[in-house]
Coordinates of N, CA and C in Angstrom, one line a residue:
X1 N -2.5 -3.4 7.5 CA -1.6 -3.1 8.6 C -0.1 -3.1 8.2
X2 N 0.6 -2.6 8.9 CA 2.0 -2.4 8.5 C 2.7 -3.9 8.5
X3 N 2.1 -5.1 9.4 CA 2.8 -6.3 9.6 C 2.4 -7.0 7.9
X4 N 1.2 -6.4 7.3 CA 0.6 -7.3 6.3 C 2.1 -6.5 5.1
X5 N 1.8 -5.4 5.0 CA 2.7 -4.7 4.1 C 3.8 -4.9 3.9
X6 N 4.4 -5.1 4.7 CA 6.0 -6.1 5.4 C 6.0 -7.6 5.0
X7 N 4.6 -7.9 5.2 CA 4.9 -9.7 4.6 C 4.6 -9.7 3.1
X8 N 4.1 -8.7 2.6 CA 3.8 -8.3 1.5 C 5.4 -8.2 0.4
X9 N 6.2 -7.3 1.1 CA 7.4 -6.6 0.4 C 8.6 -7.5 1.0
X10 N 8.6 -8.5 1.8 CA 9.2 -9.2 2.3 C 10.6 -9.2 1.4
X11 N 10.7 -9.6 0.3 CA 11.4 -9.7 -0.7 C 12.0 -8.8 -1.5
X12 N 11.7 -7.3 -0.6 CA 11.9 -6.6 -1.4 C 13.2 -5.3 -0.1
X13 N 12.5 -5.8 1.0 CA 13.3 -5.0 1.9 C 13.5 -5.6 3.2
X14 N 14.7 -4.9 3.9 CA 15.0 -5.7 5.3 C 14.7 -5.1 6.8
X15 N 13.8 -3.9 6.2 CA 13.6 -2.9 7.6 C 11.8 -3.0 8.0
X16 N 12.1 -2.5 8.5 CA 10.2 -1.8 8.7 C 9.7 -1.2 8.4
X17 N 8.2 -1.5 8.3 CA 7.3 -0.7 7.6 C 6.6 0.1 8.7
X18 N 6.2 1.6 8.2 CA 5.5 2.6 9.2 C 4.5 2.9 8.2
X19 N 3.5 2.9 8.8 CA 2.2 3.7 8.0 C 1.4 5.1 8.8
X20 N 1.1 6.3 8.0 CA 0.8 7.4 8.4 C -0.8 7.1 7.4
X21 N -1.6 7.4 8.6 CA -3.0 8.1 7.8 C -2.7 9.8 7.0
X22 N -3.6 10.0 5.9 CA -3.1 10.8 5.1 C -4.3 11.9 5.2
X23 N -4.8 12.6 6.2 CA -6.3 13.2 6.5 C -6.8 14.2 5.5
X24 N -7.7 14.2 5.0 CA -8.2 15.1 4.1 C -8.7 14.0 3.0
X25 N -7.7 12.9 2.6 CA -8.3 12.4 1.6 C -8.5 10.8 1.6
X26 N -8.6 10.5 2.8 CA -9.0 9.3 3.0 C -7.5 8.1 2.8
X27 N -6.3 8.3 2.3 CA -5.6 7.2 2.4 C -4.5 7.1 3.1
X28 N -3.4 6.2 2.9 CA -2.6 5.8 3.6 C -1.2 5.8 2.8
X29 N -0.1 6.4 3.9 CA 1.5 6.3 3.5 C 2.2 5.1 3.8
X30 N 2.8 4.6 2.8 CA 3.6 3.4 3.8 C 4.9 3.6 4.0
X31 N 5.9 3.9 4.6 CA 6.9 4.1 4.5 C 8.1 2.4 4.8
X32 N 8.5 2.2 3.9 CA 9.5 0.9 3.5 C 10.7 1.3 3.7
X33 N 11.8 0.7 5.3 CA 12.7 1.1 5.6 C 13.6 0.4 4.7
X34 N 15.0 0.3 4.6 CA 16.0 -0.6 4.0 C 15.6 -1.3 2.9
X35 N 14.8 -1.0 2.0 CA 13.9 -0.8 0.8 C 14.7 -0.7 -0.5
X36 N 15.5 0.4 -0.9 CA 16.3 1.0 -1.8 C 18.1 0.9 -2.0
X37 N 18.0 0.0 -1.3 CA 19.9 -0.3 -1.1 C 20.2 1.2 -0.8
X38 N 19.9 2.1 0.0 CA 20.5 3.5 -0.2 C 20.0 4.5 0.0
X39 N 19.1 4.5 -0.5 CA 18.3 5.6 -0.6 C 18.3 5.6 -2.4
X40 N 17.5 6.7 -2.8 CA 17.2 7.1 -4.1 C 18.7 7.3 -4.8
X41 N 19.0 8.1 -4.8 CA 20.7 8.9 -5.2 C 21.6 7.6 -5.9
X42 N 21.6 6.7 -4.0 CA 22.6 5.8 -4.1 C 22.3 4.4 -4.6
X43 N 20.5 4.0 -4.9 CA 20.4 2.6 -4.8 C 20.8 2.4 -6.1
X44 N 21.3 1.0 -6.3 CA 21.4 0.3 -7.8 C 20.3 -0.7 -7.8
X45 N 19.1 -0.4 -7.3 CA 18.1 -1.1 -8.1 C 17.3 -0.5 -9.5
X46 N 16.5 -1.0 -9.8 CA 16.1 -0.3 -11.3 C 15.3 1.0 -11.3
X47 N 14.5 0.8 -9.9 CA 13.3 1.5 -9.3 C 13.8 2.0 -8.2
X48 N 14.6 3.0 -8.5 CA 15.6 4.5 -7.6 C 14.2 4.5 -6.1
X49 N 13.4 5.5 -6.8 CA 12.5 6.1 -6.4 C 11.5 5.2 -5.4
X50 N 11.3 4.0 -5.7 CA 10.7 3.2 -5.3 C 9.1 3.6 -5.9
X51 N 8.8 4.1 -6.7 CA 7.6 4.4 -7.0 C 6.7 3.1 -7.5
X52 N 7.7 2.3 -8.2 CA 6.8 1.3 -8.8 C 6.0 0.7 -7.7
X53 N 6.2 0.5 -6.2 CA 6.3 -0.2 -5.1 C 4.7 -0.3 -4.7
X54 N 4.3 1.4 -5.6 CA 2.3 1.4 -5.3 C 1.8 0.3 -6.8
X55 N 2.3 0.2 -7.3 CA 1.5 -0.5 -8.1 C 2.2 -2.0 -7.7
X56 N 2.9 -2.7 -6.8 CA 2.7 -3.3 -6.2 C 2.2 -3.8 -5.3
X57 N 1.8 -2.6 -4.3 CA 0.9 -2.7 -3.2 C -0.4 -3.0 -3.8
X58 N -0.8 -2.4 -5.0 CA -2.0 -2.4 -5.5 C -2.5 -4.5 -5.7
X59 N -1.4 -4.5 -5.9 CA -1.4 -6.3 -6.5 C -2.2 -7.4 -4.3
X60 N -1.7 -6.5 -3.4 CA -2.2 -6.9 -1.9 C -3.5 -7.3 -2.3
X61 N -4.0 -8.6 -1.7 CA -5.6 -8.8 -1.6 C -6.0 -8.1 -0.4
X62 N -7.5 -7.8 -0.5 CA -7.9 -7.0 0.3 C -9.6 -7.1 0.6
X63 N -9.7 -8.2 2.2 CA -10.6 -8.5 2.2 C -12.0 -7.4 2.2
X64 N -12.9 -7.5 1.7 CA -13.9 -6.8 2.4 C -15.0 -6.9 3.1
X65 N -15.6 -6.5 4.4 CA -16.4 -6.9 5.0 C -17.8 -7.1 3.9
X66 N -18.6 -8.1 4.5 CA -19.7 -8.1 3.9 C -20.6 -7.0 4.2
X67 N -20.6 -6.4 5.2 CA -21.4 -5.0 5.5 C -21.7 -4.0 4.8
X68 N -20.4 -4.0 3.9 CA -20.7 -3.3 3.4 C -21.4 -3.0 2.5
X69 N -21.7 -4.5 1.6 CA -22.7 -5.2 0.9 C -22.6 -4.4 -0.7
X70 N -21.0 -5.3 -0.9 CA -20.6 -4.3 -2.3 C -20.9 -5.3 -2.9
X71 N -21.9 -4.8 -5.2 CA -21.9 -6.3 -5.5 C -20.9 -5.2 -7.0
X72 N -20.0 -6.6 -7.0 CA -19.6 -5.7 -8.4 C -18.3 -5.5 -8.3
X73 N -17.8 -4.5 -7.1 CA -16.8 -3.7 -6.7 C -17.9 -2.3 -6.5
X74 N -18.9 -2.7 -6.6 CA -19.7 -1.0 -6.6 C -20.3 -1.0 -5.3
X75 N -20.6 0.0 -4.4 CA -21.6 -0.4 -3.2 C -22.4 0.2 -3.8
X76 N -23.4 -0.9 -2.4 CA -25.2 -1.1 -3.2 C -25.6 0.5 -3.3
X77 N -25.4 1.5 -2.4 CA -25.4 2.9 -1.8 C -25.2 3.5 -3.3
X78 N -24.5 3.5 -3.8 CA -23.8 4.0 -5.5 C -24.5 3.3 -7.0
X79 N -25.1 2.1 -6.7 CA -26.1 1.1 -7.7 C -26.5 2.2 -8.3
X80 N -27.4 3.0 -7.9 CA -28.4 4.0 -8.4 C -28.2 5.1 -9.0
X81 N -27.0 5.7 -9.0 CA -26.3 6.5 -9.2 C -26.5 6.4 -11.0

């Protein structure tokens, strides 16, 4: 959720977070307001672009339903594959 993402980057920005579904391929945008001291051009952080920002999202835990009944990281559905 955009509130998790926000408590997530907490430290990192002073605005809000907006998320767009991304249709066609299954994922998600997050957009991190007041994020970059500036914008790209202007910020004086290290990471202009904010790009590093997904390989910190990646670091988010992320529960998973049992339903789905993944053992591994693989679902059972894919075992056989």
């Amino acid at each position: 959720t955009e509130e998790v993402v926000a408590a997530h980057f907490a430290h990192l920005m002073s605005g809000r977070v907006y998320r767009f579904d991304v249709p066609g391929i299954h994922a998600l945008n997050f957009i991190l307001t007041e994020s970059l001291g500036g914008g790209g051009l202007n910020s004086l952080t290290v990471d202009k672009q904010g790009k590093a920002y997904a390989q910190l999202l990646l670091t988010l835990p992320v529960s998973i339903p049992a339903s789905w009944n993944v053992d591994n990281g693989i679902p059972a559905s894919m075992s056989r594959l």
